[in-house]
């Protein structure tokens, strides 16, 4: 394994690390040629699908000109010559396709927590994730690092409602998730369909939206009618006390699902309803509530 020094790596990698408050980078990095067989993919990589055509094109470029930007690795156990990818999975995969033996790399010390954040941010910055991959990435950060939605939002520079809206997608049935992953159903359409009270009709409505090219606005009307919303009910909802509407908005952001606050007939009484769509969604809500059923 030959080592070589390289300076002036460009702003791509440096910007990624500086923006995420990682260890300071010097103006010169130690770049090593690491054998591909000694590298394993990032275990926290949120992206599950890779454009094979783009990978082949990158592989052809690498075969002809080599890898210009080193990948970033970490060495979990200094005693073992084994590495994990932190950033640069496309270059890693393309290099394997190009039948390369080694790849230029920077080996850095990094915790699991920071590695997870970088994996998510690298893909978010490059817009490489599907909505469901992005949602699962946020869920993984919450589960692995024991974070709340608000904490994930702060770390990634997003708003809490933004994170909550993505997490809601995880409550979709598998058939609908496939439509979202395949780009046939947009995130806006999927979120609107999640408002359907009869969960058994989610799949059929999603397929109808795809087949008939139904817009989000049209879906909103369809969902309202299927839920049995009448003008009288709509007017009643509009008269809901301001505190109840505000509480619903806050709770929906916190739990990532629709929450209903219904004031009772007697003063200072009422109920709060938090629906869940499956076991995974139930567990997620319990975690937000800090309730363990074990």
PDB file of N, CA and C in Angstrom, residues 154-247:
ATOM      1  N   UNK A 154     -32.300  20.760  14.196  1.00  0.00           N
ATOM      2  CA  UNK A 154     -31.245  21.726  14.543  1.00  0.00           C
ATOM      3  C   UNK A 154     -29.898  21.297  13.979  1.00  0.00           C
ATOM      4  N   UNK A 155     -29.575  20.011  14.117  1.00  0.00           N
ATOM      5  CA  UNK A 155     -28.280  19.510  13.634  1.00  0.00           C
ATOM      6  C   UNK A 155     -28.140  19.618  12.125  1.00  0.00           C
ATOM      7  N   UNK A 156     -29.244  19.411  11.425  1.00  0.00           N
ATOM      8  CA  UNK A 156     -29.179  19.390   9.964  1.00  0.00           C
ATOM      9  C   UNK A 156     -29.601  20.710   9.324  1.00  0.00           C
ATOM     10  N   UNK A 157     -29.935  21.692  10.141  1.00  0.00           N
ATOM     11  CA  UNK A 157     -30.307  22.988   9.590  1.00  0.00           C
ATOM     12  C   UNK A 157     -31.661  22.988   8.916  1.00  0.00           C
ATOM     13  N   UNK A 158     -32.573  22.139   9.405  1.00  0.00           N
ATOM     14  CA  UNK A 158     -33.928  22.076   8.856  1.00  0.00           C
ATOM     15  C   UNK A 158     -34.923  22.548   9.912  1.00  0.00           C
ATOM     16  N   UNK A 159     -36.167  22.799   9.497  1.00  0.00           N
ATOM     17  CA  UNK A 159     -37.209  23.134  10.466  1.00  0.00           C
ATOM     18  C   UNK A 159     -37.811  21.840  11.002  1.00  0.00           C
ATOM     19  N   UNK A 160     -38.397  21.908  12.178  1.00  0.00           N
ATOM     20  CA  UNK A 160     -39.001  20.708  12.759  1.00  0.00           C
ATOM     21  C   UNK A 160     -40.175  20.196  11.915  1.00  0.00           C
ATOM     22  N   UNK A 161     -41.051  21.080  11.400  1.00  0.00           N
ATOM     23  CA  UNK A 161     -42.123  20.578  10.529  1.00  0.00           C
ATOM     24  C   UNK A 161     -41.590  19.872   9.289  1.00  0.00           C
ATOM     25  N   UNK A 162     -40.456  20.354   8.757  1.00  0.00           N
ATOM     26  CA  UNK A 162     -39.848  19.723   7.580  1.00  0.00           C
ATOM     27  C   UNK A 162     -39.496  18.270   7.899  1.00  0.00           C
ATOM     28  N   UNK A 163     -38.831  18.052   9.032  1.00  0.00           N
ATOM     29  CA  UNK A 163     -38.457  16.699   9.444  1.00  0.00           C
ATOM     30  C   UNK A 163     -39.706  15.860   9.687  1.00  0.00           C
ATOM     31  N   UNK A 164     -40.692  16.446  10.376  1.00  0.00           N
ATOM     32  CA  UNK A 164     -41.925  15.724  10.704  1.00  0.00           C
ATOM     33  C   UNK A 164     -42.665  15.270   9.446  1.00  0.00           C
ATOM     34  N   UNK A 165     -42.708  16.134   8.443  1.00  0.00           N
ATOM     35  CA  UNK A 165     -43.414  15.790   7.208  1.00  0.00           C
ATOM     36  C   UNK A 165     -42.768  14.605   6.498  1.00  0.00           C
ATOM     37  N   UNK A 166     -41.434  14.543   6.529  1.00  0.00           N
ATOM     38  CA  UNK A 166     -40.754  13.401   5.915  1.00  0.00           C
ATOM     39  C   UNK A 166     -40.994  12.129   6.712  1.00  0.00           C
ATOM     40  N   UNK A 167     -40.959  12.232   8.035  1.00  0.00           N
ATOM     41  CA  UNK A 167     -41.147  11.046   8.869  1.00  0.00           C
ATOM     42  C   UNK A 167     -42.541  10.437   8.683  1.00  0.00           C
ATOM     43  N   UNK A 168     -43.501  11.269   8.346  1.00  0.00           N
ATOM     44  CA  UNK A 168     -44.862  10.766   8.126  1.00  0.00           C
ATOM     45  C   UNK A 168     -44.892   9.756   6.978  1.00  0.00           C
ATOM     46  N   UNK A 169     -43.990   9.903   6.022  1.00  0.00           N
ATOM     47  CA  UNK A 169     -43.973   9.002   4.870  1.00  0.00           C
ATOM     48  C   UNK A 169     -43.698   7.557   5.278  1.00  0.00           C
ATOM     49  N   UNK A 170     -43.038   7.372   6.418  1.00  0.00           N
ATOM     50  CA  UNK A 170     -42.709   6.021   6.869  1.00  0.00           C
ATOM     51  C   UNK A 170     -43.955   5.251   7.280  1.00  0.00           C
ATOM     52  N   UNK A 171     -45.072   5.969   7.461  1.00  0.00           N
ATOM     53  CA  UNK A 171     -46.325   5.311   7.814  1.00  0.00           C
ATOM     54  C   UNK A 171     -47.119   4.830   6.608  1.00  0.00           C
ATOM     55  N   UNK A 172     -46.582   5.033   5.410  1.00  0.00           N
ATOM     56  CA  UNK A 172     -47.276   4.587   4.193  1.00  0.00           C
ATOM     57  C   UNK A 172     -47.213   3.070   4.056  1.00  0.00           C
ATOM     58  N   UNK A 173     -48.237   2.454   3.459  1.00  0.00           N
ATOM     59  CA  UNK A 173     -48.180   1.017   3.165  1.00  0.00           C
ATOM     60  C   UNK A 173     -47.056   0.725   2.180  1.00  0.00           C
ATOM     61  N   UNK A 174     -46.493  -0.484   2.193  1.00  0.00           N
ATOM     62  CA  UNK A 174     -45.379  -0.839   1.300  1.00  0.00           C
ATOM     63  C   UNK A 174     -45.661  -0.549  -0.174  1.00  0.00           C
ATOM     64  N   UNK A 175     -46.908  -0.834  -0.627  1.00  0.00           N
ATOM     65  CA  UNK A 175     -47.224  -0.611  -2.036  1.00  0.00           C
ATOM     66  C   UNK A 175     -47.118   0.865  -2.416  1.00  0.00           C
ATOM     67  N   UNK A 176     -47.516   1.740  -1.482  1.00  0.00           N
ATOM     68  CA  UNK A 176     -47.459   3.176  -1.752  1.00  0.00           C
ATOM     69  C   UNK A 176     -46.010   3.667  -1.670  1.00  0.00           C
ATOM     70  N   UNK A 177     -45.247   3.085  -0.760  1.00  0.00           N
ATOM     71  CA  UNK A 177     -43.834   3.442  -0.654  1.00  0.00           C
ATOM     72  C   UNK A 177     -43.098   3.158  -1.965  1.00  0.00           C
ATOM     73  N   UNK A 178     -43.457   2.062  -2.618  1.00  0.00           N
ATOM     74  CA  UNK A 178     -42.826   1.721  -3.893  1.00  0.00           C
ATOM     75  C   UNK A 178     -43.110   2.780  -4.941  1.00  0.00           C
ATOM     76  N   UNK A 179     -44.338   3.301  -4.941  1.00  0.00           N
ATOM     77  CA  UNK A 179     -44.704   4.344  -5.902  1.00  0.00           C
ATOM     78  C   UNK A 179     -43.915   5.622  -5.641  1.00  0.00           C
ATOM     79  N   UNK A 180     -43.682   5.935  -4.365  1.00  0.00           N
ATOM     80  CA  UNK A 180     -42.911   7.124  -4.009  1.00  0.00           C
ATOM     81  C   UNK A 180     -41.441   6.926  -4.384  1.00  0.00           C
ATOM     82  N   UNK A 181     -40.893   5.764  -4.052  1.00  0.00           N
ATOM     83  CA  UNK A 181     -39.487   5.470  -4.360  1.00  0.00           C
ATOM     84  C   UNK A 181     -39.233   5.485  -5.863  1.00  0.00           C
ATOM     85  N   UNK A 182     -40.231   5.034  -6.634  1.00  0.00           N
ATOM     86  CA  UNK A 182     -40.085   4.994  -8.081  1.00  0.00           C
ATOM     87  C   UNK A 182     -40.346   6.317  -8.764  1.00  0.00           C
ATOM     88  N   UNK A 183     -40.711   7.331  -7.983  1.00  0.00           N
ATOM     89  CA  UNK A 183     -40.951   8.649  -8.556  1.00  0.00           C
ATOM     90  C   UNK A 183     -42.306   8.796  -9.215  1.00  0.00           C
ATOM     91  N   UNK A 184     -43.161   7.782  -9.065  1.00  0.00           N
ATOM     92  CA  UNK A 184     -44.491   7.868  -9.670  1.00  0.00           C
ATOM     93  C   UNK A 184     -45.444   8.714  -8.833  1.00  0.00           C
ATOM     94  N   UNK A 185     -45.201   8.719  -7.533  1.00  0.00           N
ATOM     95  CA  UNK A 185     -46.031   9.487  -6.608  1.00  0.00           C
ATOM     96  C   UNK A 185     -45.136  10.495  -5.897  1.00  0.00           C
ATOM     97  N   UNK A 186     -45.538  11.763  -5.922  1.00  0.00           N
ATOM     98  CA  UNK A 186     -44.715  12.796  -5.290  1.00  0.00           C
ATOM     99  C   UNK A 186     -44.909  12.781  -3.781  1.00  0.00           C
ATOM    100  N   UNK A 187     -44.001  13.455  -3.105  1.00  0.00           N
ATOM    101  CA  UNK A 187     -44.117  13.546  -1.650  1.00  0.00           C
ATOM    102  C   UNK A 187     -45.406  14.280  -1.266  1.00  0.00           C
ATOM    103  N   UNK A 188     -45.731  15.332  -2.006  1.00  0.00           N
ATOM    104  CA  UNK A 188     -46.951  16.083  -1.720  1.00  0.00           C
ATOM    105  C   UNK A 188     -48.194  15.226  -1.867  1.00  0.00           C
ATOM    106  N   UNK A 189     -48.228  14.399  -2.913  1.00  0.00           N
ATOM    107  CA  UNK A 189     -49.363  13.500  -3.102  1.00  0.00           C
ATOM    108  C   UNK A 189     -49.434  12.471  -1.968  1.00  0.00           C
ATOM    109  N   UNK A 190     -48.272  11.920  -1.612  1.00  0.00           N
ATOM    110  CA  UNK A 190     -48.235  10.908  -0.554  1.00  0.00           C
ATOM    111  C   UNK A 190     -48.708  11.483   0.778  1.00  0.00           C
ATOM    112  N   UNK A 191     -48.250  12.686   1.111  1.00  0.00           N
ATOM    113  CA  UNK A 191     -48.665  13.317   2.368  1.00  0.00           C
ATOM    114  C   UNK A 191     -50.171  13.571   2.380  1.00  0.00           C
ATOM    115  N   UNK A 192     -50.722  13.971   1.232  1.00  0.00           N
ATOM    116  CA  UNK A 192     -52.159  14.223   1.155  1.00  0.00           C
ATOM    117  C   UNK A 192     -52.942  12.934   1.357  1.00  0.00           C
ATOM    118  N   UNK A 193     -52.468  11.863   0.732  1.00  0.00           N
ATOM    119  CA  UNK A 193     -53.146  10.563   0.852  1.00  0.00           C
ATOM    120  C   UNK A 193     -53.125  10.063   2.294  1.00  0.00           C
ATOM    121  N   UNK A 194     -52.072  10.413   3.031  1.00  0.00           N
ATOM    122  CA  UNK A 194     -51.982   9.993   4.437  1.00  0.00           C
ATOM    123  C   UNK A 194     -53.096  10.598   5.290  1.00  0.00           C
ATOM    124  N   UNK A 195     -53.755  11.632   4.766  1.00  0.00           N
ATOM    125  CA  UNK A 195     -54.854  12.242   5.505  1.00  0.00           C
ATOM    126  C   UNK A 195     -56.144  11.439   5.425  1.00  0.00           C
ATOM    127  N   UNK A 196     -56.144  10.376   4.635  1.00  0.00           N
ATOM    128  CA  UNK A 196     -57.332   9.537   4.484  1.00  0.00           C
ATOM    129  C   UNK A 196     -57.601   8.763   5.777  1.00  0.00           C
ATOM    130  N   UNK A 197     -58.804   8.862   6.284  1.00  0.00           N
ATOM    131  CA  UNK A 197     -59.144   8.197   7.546  1.00  0.00           C
ATOM    132  C   UNK A 197     -59.212   6.682   7.386  1.00  0.00           C
ATOM    133  N   UNK A 198     -59.779   6.213   6.277  1.00  0.00           N
ATOM    134  CA  UNK A 198     -59.894   4.775   6.038  1.00  0.00           C
ATOM    135  C   UNK A 198     -58.570   4.273   5.469  1.00  0.00           C
ATOM    136  N   UNK A 199     -57.716   3.701   6.331  1.00  0.00           N
ATOM    137  CA  UNK A 199     -56.375   3.288   5.920  1.00  0.00           C
ATOM    138  C   UNK A 199     -56.406   2.200   4.849  1.00  0.00           C
ATOM    139  N   UNK A 200     -57.509   1.445   4.764  1.00  0.00           N
ATOM    140  CA  UNK A 200     -57.616   0.375   3.777  1.00  0.00           C
ATOM    141  C   UNK A 200     -57.692   0.911   2.348  1.00  0.00           C
ATOM    142  N   UNK A 201     -58.027   2.182   2.217  1.00  0.00           N
ATOM    143  CA  UNK A 201     -58.192   2.765   0.883  1.00  0.00           C
ATOM    144  C   UNK A 201     -56.952   3.540   0.419  1.00  0.00           C
ATOM    145  N   UNK A 202     -55.907   3.550   1.237  1.00  0.00           N
ATOM    146  CA  UNK A 202     -54.701   4.302   0.886  1.00  0.00           C
ATOM    147  C   UNK A 202     -54.076   3.818  -0.422  1.00  0.00           C
ATOM    148  N   UNK A 203     -53.943   2.502  -0.546  1.00  0.00           N
ATOM    149  CA  UNK A 203     -53.272   1.933  -1.720  1.00  0.00           C
ATOM    150  C   UNK A 203     -54.066   2.219  -2.992  1.00  0.00           C
ATOM    151  N   UNK A 204     -55.369   1.981  -2.944  1.00  0.00           N
ATOM    152  CA  UNK A 204     -56.188   2.194  -4.146  1.00  0.00           C
ATOM    153  C   UNK A 204     -56.196   3.661  -4.558  1.00  0.00           C
ATOM    154  N   UNK A 205     -56.215   4.578  -3.580  1.00  0.00           N
ATOM    155  CA  UNK A 205     -56.202   6.002  -3.906  1.00  0.00           C
ATOM    156  C   UNK A 205     -54.843   6.403  -4.484  1.00  0.00           C
ATOM    157  N   UNK A 206     -53.774   5.837  -3.960  1.00  0.00           N
ATOM    158  CA  UNK A 206     -52.436   6.142  -4.479  1.00  0.00           C
ATOM    159  C   UNK A 206     -52.315   5.692  -5.934  1.00  0.00           C
ATOM    160  N   UNK A 207     -52.781   4.486  -6.224  1.00  0.00           N
ATOM    161  CA  UNK A 207     -52.720   3.974  -7.593  1.00  0.00           C
ATOM    162  C   UNK A 207     -53.596   4.810  -8.523  1.00  0.00           C
ATOM    163  N   UNK A 208     -54.738   5.247  -8.013  1.00  0.00           N
ATOM    164  CA  UNK A 208     -55.639   6.099  -8.804  1.00  0.00           C
ATOM    165  C   UNK A 208     -54.951   7.435  -9.108  1.00  0.00           C
ATOM    166  N   UNK A 209     -54.244   7.977  -8.128  1.00  0.00           N
ATOM    167  CA  UNK A 209     -53.543   9.250  -8.309  1.00  0.00           C
ATOM    168  C   UNK A 209     -52.484   9.136  -9.401  1.00  0.00           C
ATOM    169  N   UNK A 210     -51.802   7.991  -9.433  1.00  0.00           N
ATOM    170  CA  UNK A 210     -50.770   7.764 -10.445  1.00  0.00           C
ATOM    171  C   UNK A 210     -51.404   7.558 -11.820  1.00  0.00           C
ATOM    172  N   UNK A 211     -52.417   6.691 -11.881  1.00  0.00           N
ATOM    173  CA  UNK A 211     -53.059   6.360 -13.162  1.00  0.00           C
ATOM    174  C   UNK A 211     -53.734   7.569 -13.802  1.00  0.00           C
ATOM    175  N   UNK A 212     -54.381   8.403 -12.971  1.00  0.00           N
ATOM    176  CA  UNK A 212     -55.134   9.538 -13.499  1.00  0.00           C
ATOM    177  C   UNK A 212     -54.370  10.863 -13.412  1.00  0.00           C
ATOM    178  N   UNK A 213     -53.112  10.789 -12.965  1.00  0.00           N
ATOM    179  CA  UNK A 213     -52.270  11.987 -12.865  1.00  0.00           C
ATOM    180  C   UNK A 213     -52.977  13.084 -12.059  1.00  0.00           C
ATOM    181  N   UNK A 214     -53.481  12.706 -10.894  1.00  0.00           N
ATOM    182  CA  UNK A 214     -54.233  13.629 -10.042  1.00  0.00           C
ATOM    183  C   UNK A 214     -53.279  14.566  -9.306  1.00  0.00           C
ATOM    184  N   UNK A 215     -53.573  15.853  -9.300  1.00  0.00           N
ATOM    185  CA  UNK A 215     -52.726  16.839  -8.629  1.00  0.00           C
ATOM    186  C   UNK A 215     -52.956  16.795  -7.116  1.00  0.00           C
ATOM    187  N   UNK A 216     -52.066  17.435  -6.391  1.00  0.00           N
ATOM    188  CA  UNK A 216     -52.190  17.486  -4.932  1.00  0.00           C
ATOM    189  C   UNK A 216     -53.484  18.194  -4.539  1.00  0.00           C
ATOM    190  N   UNK A 217     -53.785  19.307  -5.198  1.00  0.00           N
ATOM    191  CA  UNK A 217     -55.010  20.049  -4.894  1.00  0.00           C
ATOM    192  C   UNK A 217     -56.252  19.187  -5.135  1.00  0.00           C
ATOM    193  N   UNK A 218     -56.253  18.439  -6.229  1.00  0.00           N
ATOM    194  CA  UNK A 218     -57.389  17.562  -6.514  1.00  0.00           C
ATOM    195  C   UNK A 218     -57.480  16.441  -5.478  1.00  0.00           C
ATOM    196  N   UNK A 219     -56.314  15.943  -5.064  1.00  0.00           N
ATOM    197  CA  UNK A 219     -56.285  14.884  -4.051  1.00  0.00           C
ATOM    198  C   UNK A 219     -56.851  15.380  -2.725  1.00  0.00           C
ATOM    199  N   UNK A 220     -56.552  16.616  -2.391  1.00  0.00           N
ATOM    200  CA  UNK A 220     -57.069  17.182  -1.142  1.00  0.00           C
ATOM    201  C   UNK A 220     -58.592  17.154  -1.137  1.00  0.00           C
ATOM    202  N   UNK A 221     -59.195  17.513  -2.279  1.00  0.00           N
ATOM    203  CA  UNK A 221     -60.658  17.493  -2.387  1.00  0.00           C
ATOM    204  C   UNK A 221     -61.190  16.066  -2.295  1.00  0.00           C
ATOM    205  N   UNK A 222     -60.495  15.144  -2.965  1.00  0.00           N
ATOM    206  CA  UNK A 222     -60.934  13.741  -2.948  1.00  0.00           C
ATOM    207  C   UNK A 222     -60.865  13.171  -1.535  1.00  0.00           C
ATOM    208  N   UNK A 223     -59.759  13.437  -0.837  1.00  0.00           N
ATOM    209  CA  UNK A 223     -59.594  12.932   0.535  1.00  0.00           C
ATOM    210  C   UNK A 223     -60.656  13.528   1.450  1.00  0.00           C
ATOM    211  N   UNK A 224     -60.950  14.819   1.265  1.00  0.00           N
ATOM    212  CA  UNK A 224     -61.968  15.470   2.088  1.00  0.00           C
ATOM    213  C   UNK A 224     -63.326  14.801   1.893  1.00  0.00           C
ATOM    214  N   UNK A 225     -63.667  14.499   0.639  1.00  0.00           N
ATOM    215  CA  UNK A 225     -64.955  13.857   0.350  1.00  0.00           C
ATOM    216  C   UNK A 225     -64.990  12.429   0.894  1.00  0.00           C
ATOM    217  N   UNK A 226     -63.889  11.695   0.719  1.00  0.00           N
ATOM    218  CA  UNK A 226     -63.836  10.315   1.218  1.00  0.00           C
ATOM    219  C   UNK A 226     -63.892  10.264   2.739  1.00  0.00           C
ATOM    220  N   UNK A 227     -63.409  11.332   3.387  1.00  0.00           N
ATOM    221  CA  UNK A 227     -63.466  11.391   4.850  1.00  0.00           C
ATOM    222  C   UNK A 227     -64.828  11.856   5.352  1.00  0.00           C
ATOM    223  N   UNK A 228     -65.702  12.208   4.390  1.00  0.00           N
ATOM    224  CA  UNK A 228     -67.054  12.618   4.769  1.00  0.00           C
ATOM    225  C   UNK A 228     -67.126  14.025   5.299  1.00  0.00           C
ATOM    226  N   UNK A 229     -66.179  14.877   4.922  1.00  0.00           N
ATOM    227  CA  UNK A 229     -66.187  16.264   5.386  1.00  0.00           C
ATOM    228  C   UNK A 229     -67.282  17.051   4.667  1.00  0.00           C
ATOM    229  N   UNK A 230     -68.180  17.633   5.411  1.00  0.00           N
ATOM    230  CA  UNK A 230     -69.245  18.465   4.834  1.00  0.00           C
ATOM    231  C   UNK A 230     -68.956  19.921   5.157  1.00  0.00           C
ATOM    232  N   UNK A 231     -69.721  20.794   4.530  1.00  0.00           N
ATOM    233  CA  UNK A 231     -69.553  22.219   4.791  1.00  0.00           C
ATOM    234  C   UNK A 231     -69.831  22.530   6.251  1.00  0.00           C
ATOM    235  N   UNK A 232     -70.816  21.802   6.825  1.00  0.00           N
ATOM    236  CA  UNK A 232     -71.163  22.034   8.221  1.00  0.00           C
ATOM    237  C   UNK A 232     -69.997  21.663   9.123  1.00  0.00           C
ATOM    238  N   UNK A 233     -69.358  20.513   8.803  1.00  0.00           N
ATOM    239  CA  UNK A 233     -68.217  20.071   9.601  1.00  0.00           C
ATOM    240  C   UNK A 233     -67.042  21.012   9.441  1.00  0.00           C
ATOM    241  N   UNK A 234     -66.854  21.496   8.211  1.00  0.00           N
ATOM    242  CA  UNK A 234     -65.750  22.418   7.965  1.00  0.00           C
ATOM    243  C   UNK A 234     -65.940  23.698   8.757  1.00  0.00           C
ATOM    244  N   UNK A 235     -67.175  24.200   8.782  1.00  0.00           N
ATOM    245  CA  UNK A 235     -67.469  25.415   9.538  1.00  0.00           C
ATOM    246  C   UNK A 235     -67.228  25.192  11.019  1.00  0.00           C
ATOM    247  N   UNK A 236     -67.607  24.009  11.525  1.00  0.00           N
ATOM    248  CA  UNK A 236     -67.408  23.693  12.933  1.00  0.00           C
ATOM    249  C   UNK A 236     -65.930  23.670  13.266  1.00  0.00           C
ATOM    250  N   UNK A 237     -65.107  23.111  12.345  1.00  0.00           N
ATOM    251  CA  UNK A 237     -63.672  23.070  12.581  1.00  0.00           C
ATOM    252  C   UNK A 237     -63.093  24.487  12.639  1.00  0.00           C
ATOM    253  N   UNK A 238     -63.612  25.364  11.815  1.00  0.00           N
ATOM    254  CA  UNK A 238     -63.099  26.723  11.786  1.00  0.00           C
ATOM    255  C   UNK A 238     -63.397  27.464  13.081  1.00  0.00           C
ATOM    256  N   UNK A 239     -64.428  27.019  13.798  1.00  0.00           N
ATOM    257  CA  UNK A 239     -64.777  27.669  15.046  1.00  0.00           C
ATOM    258  C   UNK A 239     -64.032  27.063  16.232  1.00  0.00           C
ATOM    259  N   UNK A 240     -63.152  26.097  15.963  1.00  0.00           N
ATOM    260  CA  UNK A 240     -62.385  25.487  17.051  1.00  0.00           C
ATOM    261  C   UNK A 240     -61.545  26.568  17.721  1.00  0.00           C
ATOM    262  N   UNK A 241     -61.472  26.576  19.048  1.00  0.00           N
ATOM    263  CA  UNK A 241     -60.716  27.609  19.771  1.00  0.00           C
ATOM    264  C   UNK A 241     -59.283  27.735  19.269  1.00  0.00           C
ATOM    265  N   UNK A 242     -58.760  28.947  19.340  1.00  0.00           N
ATOM    266  CA  UNK A 242     -57.409  29.215  18.841  1.00  0.00           C
ATOM    267  C   UNK A 242     -56.366  28.365  19.557  1.00  0.00           C
ATOM    268  N   UNK A 243     -56.544  28.162  20.875  1.00  0.00           N
ATOM    269  CA  UNK A 243     -55.543  27.378  21.614  1.00  0.00           C
ATOM    270  C   UNK A 243     -55.511  25.940  21.112  1.00  0.00           C
ATOM    271  N   UNK A 244     -56.698  25.405  20.721  1.00  0.00           N
ATOM    272  CA  UNK A 244     -56.770  24.025  20.240  1.00  0.00           C
ATOM    273  C   UNK A 244     -56.087  23.895  18.879  1.00  0.00           C
ATOM    274  N   UNK A 245     -56.306  24.872  18.008  1.00  0.00           N
ATOM    275  CA  UNK A 245     -55.672  24.853  16.692  1.00  0.00           C
ATOM    276  C   UNK A 245     -54.155  24.972  16.825  1.00  0.00           C
ATOM    277  N   UNK A 246     -53.715  25.846  17.726  1.00  0.00           N
ATOM    278  CA  UNK A 246     -52.273  26.026  17.930  1.00  0.00           C
ATOM    279  C   UNK A 246     -51.644  24.752  18.499  1.00  0.00           C
ATOM    280  N   UNK A 247     -52.369  24.129  19.441  1.00  0.00           N
ATOM    281  CA  UNK A 247     -51.868  22.894  20.045  1.00  0.00           C
ATOM    282  C   UNK A 247     -51.771  21.787  18.999  1.00  0.00           C
TER     283      UNK A 247
END
